[in-house]
Short mmCIF file of C-alpha atoms in Angstrom, two decimals:
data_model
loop_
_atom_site.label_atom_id
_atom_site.label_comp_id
_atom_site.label_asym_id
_atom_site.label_seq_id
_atom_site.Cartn_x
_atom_site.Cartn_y
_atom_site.Cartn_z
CA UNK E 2 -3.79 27.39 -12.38
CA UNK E 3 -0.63 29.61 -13.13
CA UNK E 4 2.46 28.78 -14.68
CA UNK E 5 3.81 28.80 -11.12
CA UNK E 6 0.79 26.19 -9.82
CA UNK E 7 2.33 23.98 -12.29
CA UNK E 8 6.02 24.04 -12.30
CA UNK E 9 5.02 23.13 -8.49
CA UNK E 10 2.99 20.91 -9.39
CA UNK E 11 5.39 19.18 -12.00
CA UNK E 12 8.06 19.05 -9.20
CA UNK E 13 6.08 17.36 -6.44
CA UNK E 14 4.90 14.54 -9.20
CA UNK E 15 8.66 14.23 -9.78
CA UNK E 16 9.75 13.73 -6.63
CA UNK E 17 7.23 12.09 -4.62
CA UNK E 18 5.91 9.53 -7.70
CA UNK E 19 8.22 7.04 -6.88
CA UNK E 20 7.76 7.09 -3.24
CA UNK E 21 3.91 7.10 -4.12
CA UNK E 22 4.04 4.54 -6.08
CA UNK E 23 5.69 2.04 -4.11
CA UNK E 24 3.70 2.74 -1.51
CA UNK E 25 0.45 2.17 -3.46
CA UNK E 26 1.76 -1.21 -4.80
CA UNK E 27 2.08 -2.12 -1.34
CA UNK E 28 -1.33 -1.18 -0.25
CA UNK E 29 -3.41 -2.84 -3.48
CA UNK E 30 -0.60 -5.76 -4.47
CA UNK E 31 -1.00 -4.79 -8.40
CA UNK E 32 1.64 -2.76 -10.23
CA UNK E 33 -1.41 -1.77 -12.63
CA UNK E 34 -3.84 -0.50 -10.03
CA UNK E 35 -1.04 1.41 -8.02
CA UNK E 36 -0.36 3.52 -11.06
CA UNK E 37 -4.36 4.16 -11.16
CA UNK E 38 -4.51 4.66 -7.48
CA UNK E 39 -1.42 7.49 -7.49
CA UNK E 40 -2.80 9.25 -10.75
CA UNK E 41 -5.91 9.21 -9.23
CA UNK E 42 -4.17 10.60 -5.96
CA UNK E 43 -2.21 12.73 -7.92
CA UNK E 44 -5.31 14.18 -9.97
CA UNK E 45 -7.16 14.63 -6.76
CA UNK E 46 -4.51 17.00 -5.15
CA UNK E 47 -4.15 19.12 -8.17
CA UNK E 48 -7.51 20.37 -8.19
CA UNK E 49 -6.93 21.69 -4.62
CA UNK E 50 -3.33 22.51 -5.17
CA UNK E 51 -3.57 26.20 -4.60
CA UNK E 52 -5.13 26.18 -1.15
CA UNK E 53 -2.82 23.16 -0.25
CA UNK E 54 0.16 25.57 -1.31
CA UNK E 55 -1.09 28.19 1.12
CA UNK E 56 -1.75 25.62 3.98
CA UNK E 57 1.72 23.65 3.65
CA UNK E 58 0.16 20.36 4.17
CA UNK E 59 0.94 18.72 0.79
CA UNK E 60 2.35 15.63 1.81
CA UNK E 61 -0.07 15.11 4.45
CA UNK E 62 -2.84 15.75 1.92
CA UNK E 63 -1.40 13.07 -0.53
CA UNK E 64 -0.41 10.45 1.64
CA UNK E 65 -4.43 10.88 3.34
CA UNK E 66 -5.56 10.96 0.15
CA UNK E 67 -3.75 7.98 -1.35
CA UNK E 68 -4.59 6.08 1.40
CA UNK E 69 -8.60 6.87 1.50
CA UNK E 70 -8.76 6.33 -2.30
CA UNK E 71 -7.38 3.00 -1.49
CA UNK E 72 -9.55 2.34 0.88
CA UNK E 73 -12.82 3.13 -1.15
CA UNK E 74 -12.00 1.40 -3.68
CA UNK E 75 -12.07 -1.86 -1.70
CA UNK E 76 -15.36 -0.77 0.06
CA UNK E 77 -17.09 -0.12 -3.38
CA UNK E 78 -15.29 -3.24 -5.61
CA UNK E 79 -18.36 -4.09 -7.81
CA UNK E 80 -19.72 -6.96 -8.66
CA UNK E 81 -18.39 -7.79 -11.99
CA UNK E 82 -15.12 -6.96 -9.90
CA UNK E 83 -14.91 -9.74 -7.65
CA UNK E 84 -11.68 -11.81 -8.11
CA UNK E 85 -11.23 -15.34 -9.04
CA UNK E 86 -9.17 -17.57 -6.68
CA UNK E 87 -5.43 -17.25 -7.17
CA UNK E 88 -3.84 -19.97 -9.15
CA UNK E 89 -0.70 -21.42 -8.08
CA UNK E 90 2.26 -20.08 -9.96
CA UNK E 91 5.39 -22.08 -10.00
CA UNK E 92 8.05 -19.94 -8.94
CA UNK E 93 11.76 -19.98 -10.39
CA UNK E 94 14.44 -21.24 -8.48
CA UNK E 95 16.45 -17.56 -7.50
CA UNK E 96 19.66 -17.63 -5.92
CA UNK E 97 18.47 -14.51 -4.02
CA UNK E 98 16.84 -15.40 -1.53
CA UNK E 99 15.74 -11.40 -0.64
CA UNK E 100 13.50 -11.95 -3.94
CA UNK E 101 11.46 -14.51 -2.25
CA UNK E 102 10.90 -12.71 1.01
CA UNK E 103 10.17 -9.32 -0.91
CA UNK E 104 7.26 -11.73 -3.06
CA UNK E 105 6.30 -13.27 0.08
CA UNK E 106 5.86 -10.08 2.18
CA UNK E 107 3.55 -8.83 -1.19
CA UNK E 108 1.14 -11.39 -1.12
CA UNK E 109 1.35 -11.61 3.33
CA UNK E 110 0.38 -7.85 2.71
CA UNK E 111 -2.24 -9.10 0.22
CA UNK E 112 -3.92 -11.24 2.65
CA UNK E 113 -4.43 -8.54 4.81
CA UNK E 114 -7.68 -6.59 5.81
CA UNK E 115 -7.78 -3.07 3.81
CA UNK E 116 -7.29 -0.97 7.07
CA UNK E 117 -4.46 -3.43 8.64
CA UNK E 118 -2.67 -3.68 5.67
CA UNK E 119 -2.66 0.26 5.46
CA UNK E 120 -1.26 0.75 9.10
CA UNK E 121 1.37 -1.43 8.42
CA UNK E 122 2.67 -0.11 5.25
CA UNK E 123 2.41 3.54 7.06
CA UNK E 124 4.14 2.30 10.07
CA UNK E 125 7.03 0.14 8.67
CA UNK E 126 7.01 0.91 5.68
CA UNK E 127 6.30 4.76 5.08
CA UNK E 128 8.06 4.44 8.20
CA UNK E 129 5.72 7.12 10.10
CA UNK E 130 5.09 7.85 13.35
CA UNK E 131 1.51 6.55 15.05
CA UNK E 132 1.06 10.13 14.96
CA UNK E 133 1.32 10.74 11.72
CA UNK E 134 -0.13 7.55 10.53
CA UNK E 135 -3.28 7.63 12.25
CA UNK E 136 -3.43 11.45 10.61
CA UNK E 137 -3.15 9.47 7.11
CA UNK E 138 -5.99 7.32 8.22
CA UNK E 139 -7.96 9.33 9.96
CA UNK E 140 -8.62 7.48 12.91
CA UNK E 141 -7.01 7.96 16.59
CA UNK E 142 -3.39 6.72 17.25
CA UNK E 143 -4.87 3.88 19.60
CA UNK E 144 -7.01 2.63 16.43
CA UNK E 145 -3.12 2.56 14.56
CA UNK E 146 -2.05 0.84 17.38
CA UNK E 147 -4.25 -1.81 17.13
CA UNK E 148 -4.37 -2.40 13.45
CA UNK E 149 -0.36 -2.34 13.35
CA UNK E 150 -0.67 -5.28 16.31
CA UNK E 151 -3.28 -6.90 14.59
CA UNK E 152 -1.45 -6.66 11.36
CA UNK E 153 1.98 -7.60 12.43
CA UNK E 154 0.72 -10.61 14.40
CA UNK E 155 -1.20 -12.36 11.28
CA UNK E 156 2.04 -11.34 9.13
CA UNK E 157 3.97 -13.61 12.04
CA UNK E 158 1.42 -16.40 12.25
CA UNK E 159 1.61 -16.51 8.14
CA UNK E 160 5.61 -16.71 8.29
CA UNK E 161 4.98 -20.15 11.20
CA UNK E 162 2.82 -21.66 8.65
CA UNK E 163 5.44 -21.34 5.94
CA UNK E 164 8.39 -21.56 8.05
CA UNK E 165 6.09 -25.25 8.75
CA UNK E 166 5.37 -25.97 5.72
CA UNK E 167 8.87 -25.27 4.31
CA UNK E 168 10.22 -27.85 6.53
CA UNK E 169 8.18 -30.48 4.73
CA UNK E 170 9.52 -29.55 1.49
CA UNK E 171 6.46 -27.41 0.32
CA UNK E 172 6.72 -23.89 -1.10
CA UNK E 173 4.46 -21.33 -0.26
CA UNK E 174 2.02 -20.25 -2.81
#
């Protein structure tokens, strides 16, 4: 690479790390394994940064990327991997209540199947088109469709049972 390749280099990571990153934290639910998942993004456009340059189809190539690296990693989670059971944490009382959805949302989004959970954080929250989103995951814009239906409707059923449960006096966990 030239000293061009990487001042453009250096200014995408500046202004599309941010974005990235949210939108990996979003995907795997871990502020620790979105920063591995973007430099590991990041680290996989750089080595084809030159033809990427030529074909303008950087951010098409990152957010594909981002997303497939995602999803691999949940296809090939080894064994010594596999996660314990959440404990319950006891959660401070906030007098913001947009703190509580936002954590909520997070660990709905968690609950998620790999591929639903990336159709809905490309639809609603990437805010792309079906189009564009089913570019990002490779699959036909019926197959978006779908997921984001499939998604959306668990992510309502989950907000029932809590909006239930709430009623009783029990927080969510």
């Amino acid at each position: 690479m030239d000293s061009q390749d990487d001042d453009g280099v250096t200014a995408f990571v500046r202004a599309s790390y941010g974005r990235l990153l949210r939108e990996a934290f979003l995907l795997c639910g871990d502020a620790g394994r979105a920063e591995d998942l973007v430099q590991t993004t990041l680290a996989k456009t750089v080595v084809v940064w030159s033809r990427l340059q030529r074909s303008e189809g950087i951010d098409n190539y990152v957010q594909r990327t981002l997303i497939n690296t995602y999803l691999s990693a949940r296809r090939r989670r080894a064994w010594w991997e596999q996660p314990f059971n959440r404990l319950v944490e006891r959660q401070a009382r906030d007098e913001y209540v947009g703190v509580e959805q936002r954590d909520w949302l997070r660990r709905a989004l968690d609950a998620l199947p790999a591929r639903q959970r990336a159709a809905v954080v490309l639809r609603f929250y990437a805010d792309l088109s079906e189009q564009d989103a089913a570019l990002a995951l490779g699959c036909s814009v019926g197959t978006v469709k779908s997921l984001s239906s499939r998604g959306l409707r668990a992510l309502r059923q989950r907000w029932v049972e809590v909006d239930a449960t709430a009623e009783h006096g029990v927080r969510y966990a």
